[in-house]
Every structure is written in C-alpha cells, then in structure tokens.
Amino acid sequence: MTYTIEYSNRPEERPESHAVLLLHGYGSHERDLLGLVQYLPRRGVTYISMRAPQPVGALRDSDSATSAVIPGSAMGYQWWPLTGGRVPAETDTLGVELATDYVVDYLKEIKDTYASISLLGFSQGMAIASSVARRRPDLIHAVIGLSGFVVESDSDFYRNTELTEKKLPFFYGRGDSDPVIHTELVAFTDSWLPGTVDLDFHLYPGLAHSVSGEELNHVSDFIERRILAPAAS
C-alpha cells in the first residue's frame, strides 16, 4: 500500500529513534501537524506525519469495502466520511475500522526500524490514534490525543481488555470551549479513558478547537517523561 508521509528529520537519523506518528484532523493534510514539532523534543525522536486516505467529503462506493483508500486529491483529507458510508450516518463504524487498519498496516511495516512507536492525533486524528491503540496495543508505546475523542464501540475489532492490562500512557488535552466535538463524544471519552489507560488529562479554560502554547508545553513534558525517559533508564 502507498502512503503519503512527511518526516521531521533525515533518513540516517531515523533508525532506533522513537517514532511519533502524527494523525491530522478532518479536512487537513500531512504537513499540518509538523508545524508543532518545533515546540516538541527533537533529539532521539522521529515525527512522521501521515496523510489520511480519503479526499475530504468523499464517500465509499460500497459498504462492503475492504480498504480505507478512496482515490483522489483535494486541499484536505479525511480518515473516514463524517456523513457515513454511502448514506448519512451518525457513526460510520466500518469507516473507522478501515482507517484504523490503514494505519496499523503502516505501523507493521515500520515497527522494526524504531525503538518505539507512539501516536499523536488531533480531532478526527485522535479518534484514529485511540482506535489504533485499541486495535493493536502491542504496537503502541503511548498516545497523545488533542481536541478529539474516542469512538464508542464494544466491537471485538478492538482489544480493549489487552489495552487496559497494558496501562498505556495516554495524554488527553482539550479546551472547555471547543464548539466542534459533540458533547456526547466528549462525555464518552471522559468516562472511558480513566479506567482504560494511564491517563494524563488536561482541560484548558477558554480554549476552542485548537492547541495552545500551554498544551504544547504539557505535551513536550509528556514526551520527555513517558516516551524518552523510560528508554534512558
């Protein structure tokens, strides 16, 4: 499978570094989150930014699809159709699962190159980051979720018990004035994460659907403590 990827460093710096895969939000692209890297730890870390597999607004031709990829180009991209598959729907379960496996397949390709693999997702990208961690906890060292949510599902597609047993380090940050993520999605995420992962939660007063300087400081500290420090000890 072909992926559109941008890196934060040179090829010779990547082997045995700690990979952080960046998963952008709905309607964005692979270069967006790379703008955050200048505020985050660089030594020993490779930030890999992936383009979502579908042009924004695209719908699947069939609900028997086996791949997340929808060909085409656009100014922005999506992990799954927000309007559902072929018809409007609140939760596109198949779309989320296909996008999750799209990322998992990439991680299986690169896992032997890096000392560890962590995920950083914004908005819809956080939904995919958390879904990947639930699907393959064995591949993921830590997750950073920004202004997003966890998908509500009891499907056996996910290895939720294995994830809980792992006590995965998970940074979750959001603003209390975010007008984009629906309140029911926030409520589920707020209730599901504490009993499932080793949660580092931050709520930012007045922050909308964005990332603040204060939050980046907290993310940087999380990377130092939960990704880099364990490797050095």
XYZ file of C-alpha atoms in Angstrom:
233
model
C 0.000 0.000 0.000
C 1.192 3.520 -0.784
C 1.253 6.165 1.956
C 1.875 9.905 1.745
C 4.331 10.685 4.533
C 6.412 13.653 5.724
C 9.299 13.315 8.199
C 10.835 15.699 10.724
C 14.399 14.500 10.169
C 16.855 12.930 7.742
C 16.810 9.197 6.864
C 20.056 8.481 8.692
C 18.591 9.879 11.941
C 15.574 7.566 11.997
C 16.774 4.038 12.870
C 16.395 3.250 16.598
C 14.840 6.653 17.310
C 11.404 6.922 18.929
C 8.714 7.379 16.284
C 5.719 9.634 16.896
C 3.135 9.238 14.137
C 1.117 12.432 13.587
C -2.525 11.979 12.526
C -4.179 15.194 11.362
C -7.776 16.292 11.719
C -10.673 16.246 9.270
C -10.045 18.407 6.206
C -6.340 18.874 6.879
C -3.205 17.255 5.449
C 0.107 15.616 6.336
C 2.074 18.863 6.665
C -0.252 20.464 9.187
C 0.863 18.904 12.470
C 4.532 19.089 11.507
C 4.243 22.762 12.466
C 4.018 21.652 16.107
C 7.323 19.781 16.023
C 9.424 22.911 16.600
C 7.885 23.108 20.091
C 8.462 19.433 20.961
C 11.537 17.351 21.869
C 13.631 16.592 18.784
C 16.651 14.624 19.983
C 16.013 10.911 19.608
C 12.543 11.413 18.112
C 11.302 10.982 14.544
C 7.980 12.687 13.868
C 6.179 11.002 10.976
C 3.154 12.795 9.578
C 0.670 10.733 7.563
C -1.973 11.919 5.108
C -5.433 10.460 5.679
C -6.531 8.067 2.904
C -9.560 9.946 1.546
C -10.174 13.365 -0.047
C -12.367 15.418 2.251
C -16.063 14.908 1.513
C -15.565 11.591 -0.295
C -17.980 8.703 0.277
C -17.437 4.980 -0.178
C -18.907 3.316 -3.256
C -19.868 0.281 -1.209
C -20.411 -0.660 2.412
C -18.623 -3.915 1.677
C -15.347 -2.023 1.157
C -12.173 -3.647 2.467
C -9.824 -0.649 2.241
C -9.946 2.883 3.631
C -8.399 4.299 0.461
C -10.644 6.430 -1.758
C -8.626 7.714 -4.742
C -8.475 11.409 -5.487
C -6.780 14.616 -4.433
C -8.024 17.642 -2.536
C -6.895 20.546 -0.396
C -7.676 18.422 2.655
C -8.247 14.808 3.639
C -10.335 12.673 5.984
C -9.855 9.400 7.847
C -13.476 8.408 7.290
C -16.574 10.160 5.901
C -18.266 12.236 8.579
C -21.550 11.733 6.733
C -21.237 7.959 6.884
C -20.502 5.476 4.132
C -22.908 5.789 1.224
C -25.667 7.463 3.220
C -25.676 9.902 6.163
C -25.000 8.206 9.493
C -24.021 9.329 12.980
C -21.369 6.637 13.378
C -19.559 5.155 10.413
C -18.268 2.052 12.167
C -16.864 0.482 9.020
C -15.114 3.710 8.041
C -13.378 3.966 11.406
C -12.273 0.341 11.311
C -10.918 0.605 7.757
C -8.956 3.752 8.638
C -7.640 2.079 11.779
C -6.296 -0.871 9.822
C -4.849 1.507 7.226
C -2.635 2.956 9.973
C -1.960 -0.429 11.586
C -0.693 -1.827 8.286
C 1.774 1.052 8.042
C 2.968 0.528 11.607
C 3.633 -3.135 10.905
C 5.867 -2.053 8.025
C 7.991 0.311 10.150
C 7.974 -1.280 13.616
C 11.417 -2.854 13.317
C 13.035 0.468 12.369
C 12.221 2.355 15.575
C 12.868 1.921 19.285
C 9.180 2.590 19.946
C 6.098 3.916 18.172
C 3.703 6.442 19.705
C 0.763 8.293 18.188
C -0.293 11.948 18.252
C -3.731 12.697 16.860
C -5.725 15.910 16.581
C -9.546 15.882 16.380
C -10.570 13.082 13.972
C -6.922 12.027 14.127
C -7.274 11.424 17.881
C -10.205 9.117 17.169
C -7.970 7.100 14.855
C -4.981 7.211 17.227
C -7.059 5.813 20.088
C -8.659 3.243 17.767
C -5.238 2.043 16.602
C -4.134 1.662 20.223
C -7.274 -0.368 20.950
C -6.812 -2.486 17.827
C -3.100 -3.241 18.345
C -1.939 -2.294 21.849
C 1.208 -4.328 21.295
C 2.430 -1.904 18.623
C 1.915 1.333 20.564
C 4.075 2.817 23.322
C 1.978 5.931 24.095
C -0.833 8.091 22.686
C -1.262 11.868 22.640
C -4.822 12.969 21.895
C -5.630 16.618 21.251
C -9.130 18.120 20.926
C -10.627 14.839 19.800
C -12.481 11.809 21.079
C -12.566 8.045 21.494
C -15.007 6.134 19.290
C -17.726 4.385 21.295
C -17.767 0.715 20.325
C -17.892 -2.679 22.023
C -16.909 -4.478 18.813
C -14.444 -7.347 19.082
C -12.475 -5.478 16.401
C -10.806 -3.816 19.402
C -8.603 -5.462 22.042
C -9.888 -3.316 24.888
C -9.002 -5.819 27.620
C -5.434 -6.079 26.357
C -5.206 -2.291 26.238
C -6.423 -1.987 29.829
C -3.890 -4.550 31.021
C -1.081 -2.654 29.301
C -1.805 0.624 31.165
C -0.847 2.604 28.074
C 0.449 6.144 28.750
C -2.185 8.449 27.252
C -2.126 12.258 27.148
C -5.577 13.756 26.563
C -5.951 17.509 26.233
C -8.973 19.579 25.226
C -10.422 23.031 25.670
C -13.609 23.658 27.617
C -14.855 25.955 24.829
C -14.471 23.548 21.887
C -17.505 24.028 19.586
C -16.577 21.201 17.194
C -16.518 17.932 19.146
C -20.066 16.974 20.176
C -20.759 16.887 23.901
C -21.784 13.212 23.848
C -18.456 12.273 22.258
C -16.602 14.254 24.916
C -18.693 12.663 27.672
C -17.920 9.139 26.475
C -14.219 9.915 26.110
C -14.049 11.497 29.566
C -15.685 8.423 31.116
C -13.918 5.711 29.080
C -10.276 6.774 29.261
C -9.668 6.892 33.061
C -10.378 3.197 33.631
C -8.674 2.023 30.461
C -5.318 3.804 30.141
C -2.682 5.512 32.284
C -4.283 8.902 31.733
C -2.636 12.333 31.811
C -5.633 14.656 31.340
C -5.534 18.428 30.853
C -8.528 20.739 30.450
C -7.757 24.229 29.124
C -10.151 27.041 30.094
C -11.252 29.169 27.143
C -9.522 27.019 24.515
C -11.601 26.274 21.424
C -10.848 23.593 18.793
C -7.140 24.256 18.794
C -3.807 23.651 20.519
C -2.361 26.258 22.883
C 1.196 27.046 23.885
C 0.454 25.787 27.385
C -0.777 22.494 25.967
C 2.331 22.115 23.817
C 4.434 22.556 26.957
C 2.459 19.767 28.588
C 2.807 17.536 25.516
C 6.546 18.181 25.434
C 6.826 17.195 29.085
C 4.775 14.049 28.429
C 7.094 13.013 25.584
C 10.139 13.549 27.781
C 8.693 11.602 30.728
C 6.691 8.822 29.098
C 8.484 8.202 25.785
C 12.108 9.285 26.153
C 12.801 8.851 29.886
C 11.802 5.148 30.087
C 14.241 4.390 27.273
C 17.074 6.176 29.070
C 16.527 4.418 32.402
